[in-house]
Coordinates of C-alpha atoms in Angstrom, one line a residue:
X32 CA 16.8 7.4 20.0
X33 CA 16.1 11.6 19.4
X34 CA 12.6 12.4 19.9
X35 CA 11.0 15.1 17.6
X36 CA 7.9 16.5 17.6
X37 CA 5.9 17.8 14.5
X38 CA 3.2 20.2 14.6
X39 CA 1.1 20.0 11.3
X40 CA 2.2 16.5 10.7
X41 CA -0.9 15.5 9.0
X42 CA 0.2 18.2 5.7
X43 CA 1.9 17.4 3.1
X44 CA 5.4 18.3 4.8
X45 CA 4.6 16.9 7.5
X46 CA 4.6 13.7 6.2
X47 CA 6.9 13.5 4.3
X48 CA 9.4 14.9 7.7
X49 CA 7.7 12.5 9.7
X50 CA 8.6 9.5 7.0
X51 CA 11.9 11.3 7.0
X52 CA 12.4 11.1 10.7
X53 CA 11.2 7.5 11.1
X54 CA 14.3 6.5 8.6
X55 CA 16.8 8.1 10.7
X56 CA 15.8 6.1 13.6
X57 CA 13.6 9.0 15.2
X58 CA 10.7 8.6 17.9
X59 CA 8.3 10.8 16.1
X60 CA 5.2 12.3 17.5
X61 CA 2.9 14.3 15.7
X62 CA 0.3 17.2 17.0
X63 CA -3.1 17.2 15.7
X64 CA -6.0 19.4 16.8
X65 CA -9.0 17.8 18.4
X66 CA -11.5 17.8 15.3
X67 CA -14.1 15.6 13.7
X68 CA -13.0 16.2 10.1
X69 CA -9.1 16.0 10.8
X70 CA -8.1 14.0 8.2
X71 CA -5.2 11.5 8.3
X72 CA -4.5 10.6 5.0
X73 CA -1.4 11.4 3.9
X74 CA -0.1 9.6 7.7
X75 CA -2.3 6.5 7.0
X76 CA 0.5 4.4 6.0
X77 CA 2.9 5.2 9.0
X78 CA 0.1 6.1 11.3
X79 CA 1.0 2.9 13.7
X80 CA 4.8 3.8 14.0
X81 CA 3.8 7.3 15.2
X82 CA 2.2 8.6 17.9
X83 CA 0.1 11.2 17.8
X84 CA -1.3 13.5 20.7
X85 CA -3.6 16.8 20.6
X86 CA -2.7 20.2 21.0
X87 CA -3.9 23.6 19.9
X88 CA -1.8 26.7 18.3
X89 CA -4.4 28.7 19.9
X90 CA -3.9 27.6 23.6
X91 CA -0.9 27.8 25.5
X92 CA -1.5 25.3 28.2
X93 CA -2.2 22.6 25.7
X94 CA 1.2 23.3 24.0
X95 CA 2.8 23.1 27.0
X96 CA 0.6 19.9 28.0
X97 CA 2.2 17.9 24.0
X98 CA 5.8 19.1 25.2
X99 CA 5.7 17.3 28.7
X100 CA 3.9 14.0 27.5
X101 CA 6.5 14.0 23.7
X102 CA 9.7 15.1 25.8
X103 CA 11.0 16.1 21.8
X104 CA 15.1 17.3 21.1
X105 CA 13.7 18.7 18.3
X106 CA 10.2 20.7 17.5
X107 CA 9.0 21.3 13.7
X108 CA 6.4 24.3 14.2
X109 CA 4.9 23.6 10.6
X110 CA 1.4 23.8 11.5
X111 CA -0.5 27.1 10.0
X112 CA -3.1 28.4 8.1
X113 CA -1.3 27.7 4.9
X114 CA -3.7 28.8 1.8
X115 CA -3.0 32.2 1.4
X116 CA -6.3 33.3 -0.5
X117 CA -7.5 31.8 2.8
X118 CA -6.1 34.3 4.3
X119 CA -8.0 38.1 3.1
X120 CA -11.0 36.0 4.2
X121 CA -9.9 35.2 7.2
X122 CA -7.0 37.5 8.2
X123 CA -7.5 37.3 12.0
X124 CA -7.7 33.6 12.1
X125 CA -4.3 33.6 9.8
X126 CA -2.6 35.8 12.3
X127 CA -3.7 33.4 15.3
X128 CA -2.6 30.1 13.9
X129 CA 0.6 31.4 11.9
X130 CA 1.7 34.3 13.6
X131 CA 0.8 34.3 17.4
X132 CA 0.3 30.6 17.6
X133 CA 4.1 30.6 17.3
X134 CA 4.4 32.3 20.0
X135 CA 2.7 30.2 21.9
X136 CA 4.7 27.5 20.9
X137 CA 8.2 29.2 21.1
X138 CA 6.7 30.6 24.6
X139 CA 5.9 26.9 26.0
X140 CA 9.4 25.6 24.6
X141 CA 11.3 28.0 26.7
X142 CA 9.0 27.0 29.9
X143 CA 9.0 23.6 29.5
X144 CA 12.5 23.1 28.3
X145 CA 15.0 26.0 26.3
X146 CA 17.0 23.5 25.4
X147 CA 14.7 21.9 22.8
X148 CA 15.8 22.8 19.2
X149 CA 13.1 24.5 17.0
X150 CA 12.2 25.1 13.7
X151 CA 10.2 26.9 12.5
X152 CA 8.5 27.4 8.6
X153 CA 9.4 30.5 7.0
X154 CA 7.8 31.2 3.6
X155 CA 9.1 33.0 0.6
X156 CA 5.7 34.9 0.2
X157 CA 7.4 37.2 3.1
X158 CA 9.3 38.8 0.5
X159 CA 6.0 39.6 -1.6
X160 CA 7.2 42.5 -3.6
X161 CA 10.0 41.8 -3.8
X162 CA 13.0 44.2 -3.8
X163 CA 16.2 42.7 -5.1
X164 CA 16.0 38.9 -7.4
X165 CA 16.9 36.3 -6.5
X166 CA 16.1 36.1 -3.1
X167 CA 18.2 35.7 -0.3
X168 CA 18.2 35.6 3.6
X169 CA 19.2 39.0 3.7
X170 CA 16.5 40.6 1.5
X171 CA 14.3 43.2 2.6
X172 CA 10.7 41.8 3.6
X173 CA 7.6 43.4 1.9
X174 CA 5.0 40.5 2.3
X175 CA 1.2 41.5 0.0
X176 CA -1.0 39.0 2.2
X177 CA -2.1 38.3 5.8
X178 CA -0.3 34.9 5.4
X179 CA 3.0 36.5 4.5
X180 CA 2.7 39.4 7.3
X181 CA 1.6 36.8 10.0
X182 CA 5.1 34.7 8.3
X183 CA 7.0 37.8 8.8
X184 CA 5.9 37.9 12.5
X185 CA 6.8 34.4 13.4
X186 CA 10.0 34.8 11.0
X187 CA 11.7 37.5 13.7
X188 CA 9.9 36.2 16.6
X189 CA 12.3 33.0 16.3
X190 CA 15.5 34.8 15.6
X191 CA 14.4 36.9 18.4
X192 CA 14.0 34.0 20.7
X193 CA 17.5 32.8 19.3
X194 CA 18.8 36.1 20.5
X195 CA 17.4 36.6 23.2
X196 CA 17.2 33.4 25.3
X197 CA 20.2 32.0 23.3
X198 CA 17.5 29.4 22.2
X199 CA 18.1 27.1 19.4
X200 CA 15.8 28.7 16.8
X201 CA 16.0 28.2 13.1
X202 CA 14.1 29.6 10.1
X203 CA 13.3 27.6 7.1
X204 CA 12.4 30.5 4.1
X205 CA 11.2 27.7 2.0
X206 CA 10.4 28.8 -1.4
X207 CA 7.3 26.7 -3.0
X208 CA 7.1 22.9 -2.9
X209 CA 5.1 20.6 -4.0
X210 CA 4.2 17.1 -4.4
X211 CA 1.3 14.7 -5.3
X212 CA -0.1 15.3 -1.7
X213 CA -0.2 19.2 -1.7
X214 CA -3.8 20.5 -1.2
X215 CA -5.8 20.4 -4.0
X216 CA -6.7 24.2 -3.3
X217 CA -3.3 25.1 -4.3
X218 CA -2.5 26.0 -8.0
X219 CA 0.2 22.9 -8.7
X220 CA -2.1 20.6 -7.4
X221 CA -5.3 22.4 -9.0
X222 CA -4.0 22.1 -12.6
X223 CA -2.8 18.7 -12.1
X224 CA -5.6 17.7 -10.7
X225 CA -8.0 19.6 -13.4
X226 CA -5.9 17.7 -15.9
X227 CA -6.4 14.2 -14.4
X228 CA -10.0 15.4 -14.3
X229 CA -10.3 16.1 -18.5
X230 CA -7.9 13.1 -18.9
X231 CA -10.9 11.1 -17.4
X232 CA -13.7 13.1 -18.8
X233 CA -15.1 13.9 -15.6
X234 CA -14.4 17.6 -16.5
X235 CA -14.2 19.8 -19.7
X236 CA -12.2 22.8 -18.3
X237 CA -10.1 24.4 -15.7
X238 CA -10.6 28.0 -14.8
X239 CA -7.3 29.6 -13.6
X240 CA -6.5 33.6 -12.6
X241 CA -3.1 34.9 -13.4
X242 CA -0.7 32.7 -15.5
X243 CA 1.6 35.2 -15.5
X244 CA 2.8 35.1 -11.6
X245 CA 6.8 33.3 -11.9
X246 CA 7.0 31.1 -8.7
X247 CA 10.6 28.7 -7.8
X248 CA 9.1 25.2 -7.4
X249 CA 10.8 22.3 -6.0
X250 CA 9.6 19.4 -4.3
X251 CA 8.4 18.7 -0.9
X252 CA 10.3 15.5 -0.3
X253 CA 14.1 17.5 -0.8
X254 CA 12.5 20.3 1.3
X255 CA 12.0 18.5 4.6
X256 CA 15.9 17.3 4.4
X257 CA 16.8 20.8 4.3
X258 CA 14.5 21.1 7.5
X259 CA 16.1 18.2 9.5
X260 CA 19.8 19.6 8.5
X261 CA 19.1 22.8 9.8
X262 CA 18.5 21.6 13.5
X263 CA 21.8 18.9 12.9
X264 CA 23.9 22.2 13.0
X265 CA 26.4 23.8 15.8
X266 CA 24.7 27.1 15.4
X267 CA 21.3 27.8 14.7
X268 CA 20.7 30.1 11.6
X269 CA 18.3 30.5 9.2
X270 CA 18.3 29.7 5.5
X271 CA 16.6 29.8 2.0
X272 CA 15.1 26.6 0.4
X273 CA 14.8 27.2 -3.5
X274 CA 16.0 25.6 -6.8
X275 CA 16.9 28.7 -8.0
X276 CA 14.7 28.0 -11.1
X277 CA 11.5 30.2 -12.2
X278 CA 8.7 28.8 -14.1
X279 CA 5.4 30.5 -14.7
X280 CA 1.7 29.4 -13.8
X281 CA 1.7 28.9 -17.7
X282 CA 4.3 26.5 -17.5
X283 CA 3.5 24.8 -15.2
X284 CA -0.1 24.8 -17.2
X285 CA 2.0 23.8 -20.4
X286 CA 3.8 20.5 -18.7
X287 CA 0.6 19.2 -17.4
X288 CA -1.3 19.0 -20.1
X289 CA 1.1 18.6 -22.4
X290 CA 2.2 15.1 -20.3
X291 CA -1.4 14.0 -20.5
X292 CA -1.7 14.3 -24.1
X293 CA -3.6 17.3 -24.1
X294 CA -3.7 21.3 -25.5
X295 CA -4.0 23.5 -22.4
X296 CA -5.8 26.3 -25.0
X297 CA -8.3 23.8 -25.2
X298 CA -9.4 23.7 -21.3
X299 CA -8.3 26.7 -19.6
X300 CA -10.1 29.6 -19.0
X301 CA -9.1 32.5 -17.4
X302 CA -11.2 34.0 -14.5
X303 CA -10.4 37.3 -13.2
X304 CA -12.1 36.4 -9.8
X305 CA -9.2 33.8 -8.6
X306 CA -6.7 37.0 -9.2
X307 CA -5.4 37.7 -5.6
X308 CA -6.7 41.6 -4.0
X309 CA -2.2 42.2 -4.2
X310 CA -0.1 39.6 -6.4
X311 CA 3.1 38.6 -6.2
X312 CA 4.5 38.5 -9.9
X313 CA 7.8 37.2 -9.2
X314 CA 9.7 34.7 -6.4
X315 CA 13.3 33.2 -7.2
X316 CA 15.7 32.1 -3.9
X317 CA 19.3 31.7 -3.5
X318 CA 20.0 28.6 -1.7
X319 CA 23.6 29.3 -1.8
X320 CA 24.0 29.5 1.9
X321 CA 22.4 26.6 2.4
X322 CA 24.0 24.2 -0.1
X323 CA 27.3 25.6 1.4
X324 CA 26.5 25.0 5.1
X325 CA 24.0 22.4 5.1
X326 CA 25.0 20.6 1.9
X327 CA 22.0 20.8 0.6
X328 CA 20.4 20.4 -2.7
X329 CA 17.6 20.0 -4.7
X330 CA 17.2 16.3 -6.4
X331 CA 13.3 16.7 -8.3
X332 CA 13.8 19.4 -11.4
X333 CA 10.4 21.2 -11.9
X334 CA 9.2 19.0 -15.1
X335 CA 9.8 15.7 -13.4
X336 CA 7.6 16.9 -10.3
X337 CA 4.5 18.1 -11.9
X338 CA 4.3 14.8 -13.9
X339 CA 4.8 13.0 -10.7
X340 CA 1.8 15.2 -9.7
X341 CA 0.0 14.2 -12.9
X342 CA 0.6 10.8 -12.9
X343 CA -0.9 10.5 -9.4
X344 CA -4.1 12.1 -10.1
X345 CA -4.4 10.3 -13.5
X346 CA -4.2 7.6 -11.2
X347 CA -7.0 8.3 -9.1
X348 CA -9.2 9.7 -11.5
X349 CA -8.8 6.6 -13.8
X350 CA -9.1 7.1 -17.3
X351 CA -11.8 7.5 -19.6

């Protein structure tokens, strides 16, 4: 029986890897930090077929402490600070947790035992402005946030680990995915669950910033497969995760509503204030590379995921 061990298992894909891993016949642990308002939701319904131990992205000894109790063949380095408005408030947390906290972790790998294979999550918000479209693993990095510079850091500290200590070290560049347990900070989960909201007259409007932005959405539970393939190979690498597809804020407004019965011009207003300080306007990946070498491919088209999303907050908002 393999042993992985998943950092962030409590987010969205981290359970949806951990209730990936369990099917495959994995021993699956899962890292949580020591907190009163952890909260284990999304794990409830697996929580007694994993076993979860704490640890800290921002101390070393406890990383090293998880590895010797989980003994893992595989790590999943997919906790972060994740939000990245979060992160121009609180850029030097973001660069502890996602950027030097994988250096801790790729640090206590390599004591504890090199020959554990890692992965680690990449983001497509490293490519920021982007200069070429679509995106590949090969295009230039110009990342417009403190998440995507601290991404950028951990990106080529792995392959530089790979490199250097011939580690097994792979990079995930996951474009944006979603599902009904995403965070309800983020915008797929904010209009879906604005809709569910008006659907159940608990709400008259939704106040949005830039419709405009284009963004490649696909959906979590695809995404974590491409995660698990990647450490299944002979050679580590790294790889794009995208559909290939580019939809806009607006129409991902548009589906929403429209699958609740409703007229988006009816509830949204615009407010300049949820406009990030430096916006990305456009993210497309390539997943060429990885449906060639990992044959891998996305199964949830964009429409059919944000009613998915829909229909579970409709659910738990009731009607009116």
């Amino acid at each position: 029986m393999p042993t992985a061990l998943i950092t962030g298992i409590t987010g969205q894909d981290g359970s949806y890897l951990a209730e990936l891993l369990l099917s495959k016949g994995y021993s699956v642990w899962g890292m949580v930090r020591r907190s009163s308002s952890e909260s284990f939701d999304r794990i409830e319904h697996i929580r007694d077929r994993v076993t979860l131990v704490h640890g800290d992205l921002l101390d070393q000894s406890s990383l090293v402490s998880v590895l010797q109790q989980s003994e893992p063949d595989e790590v999943y380095g997919l906790a972060a600070q994740s939000f990245v408005p979060t992160s121009w408030s609180q850029p030097v947390l973001t660069a502890e947790f996602t950027a030097v906290g994988v250096t801790r972790l790729l640090e206590a790998i390599r004591q504890v035992n090199p020959k554990i294979r890692f992965y680690q999550a990449s983001s497509s918000e490293m490519f920021g402005q982007v200069r070429e479209t679509p995106q590949t693993e090969t295009t230039p990095l110009y990342p417009r946030s403190p998440y995507g510079v601290a991404k950028c850091f951990g990106h080529y500290l792995t392959v530089n680990y790979r490199e250097s200590y011939g580690m097994f070290c792979c990079s995930g560049i996951l474009f944006n995915h979603e599902s009904p347990r995403r965070g309800l900070e983020f915008v797929t989960r904010k209009v879906t669950d604005g809709v569910a909201k008006i659907n159940a007259g608990k709400a008259t409007h939704l106040s949005l910033g830039n419709l405009d932005a284009y963004r490649d959405w696909g959906y979590a539970g695809d995404y974590v497969e491409a995660m698990w393939l990647m450490l299944q190979q002979p050679a580590a690498d790294d790889f794009v995760i995208a559909t290939g597809k580019m939809h806009s804020v607006r129409d991902l407004v548009e589906v929403a509503f429209s699958h609740a019965g409703l007229d988006y011009q009816d509830h949204v207003v615009l407010d300049d204030s949820l406009i990030r300080p430096a916006e990305v306007e456009l993210l497309v990946g390539d997943s060429s590379k990885a449906q060639k070498i990992l044959g891998w491919e996305p199964r949830i088209d964009f429409p059919t995921l944000i009613r998915m999303m829909v229909d579970a907050d409709v659910e738990r908002h009731g009607s009116r």
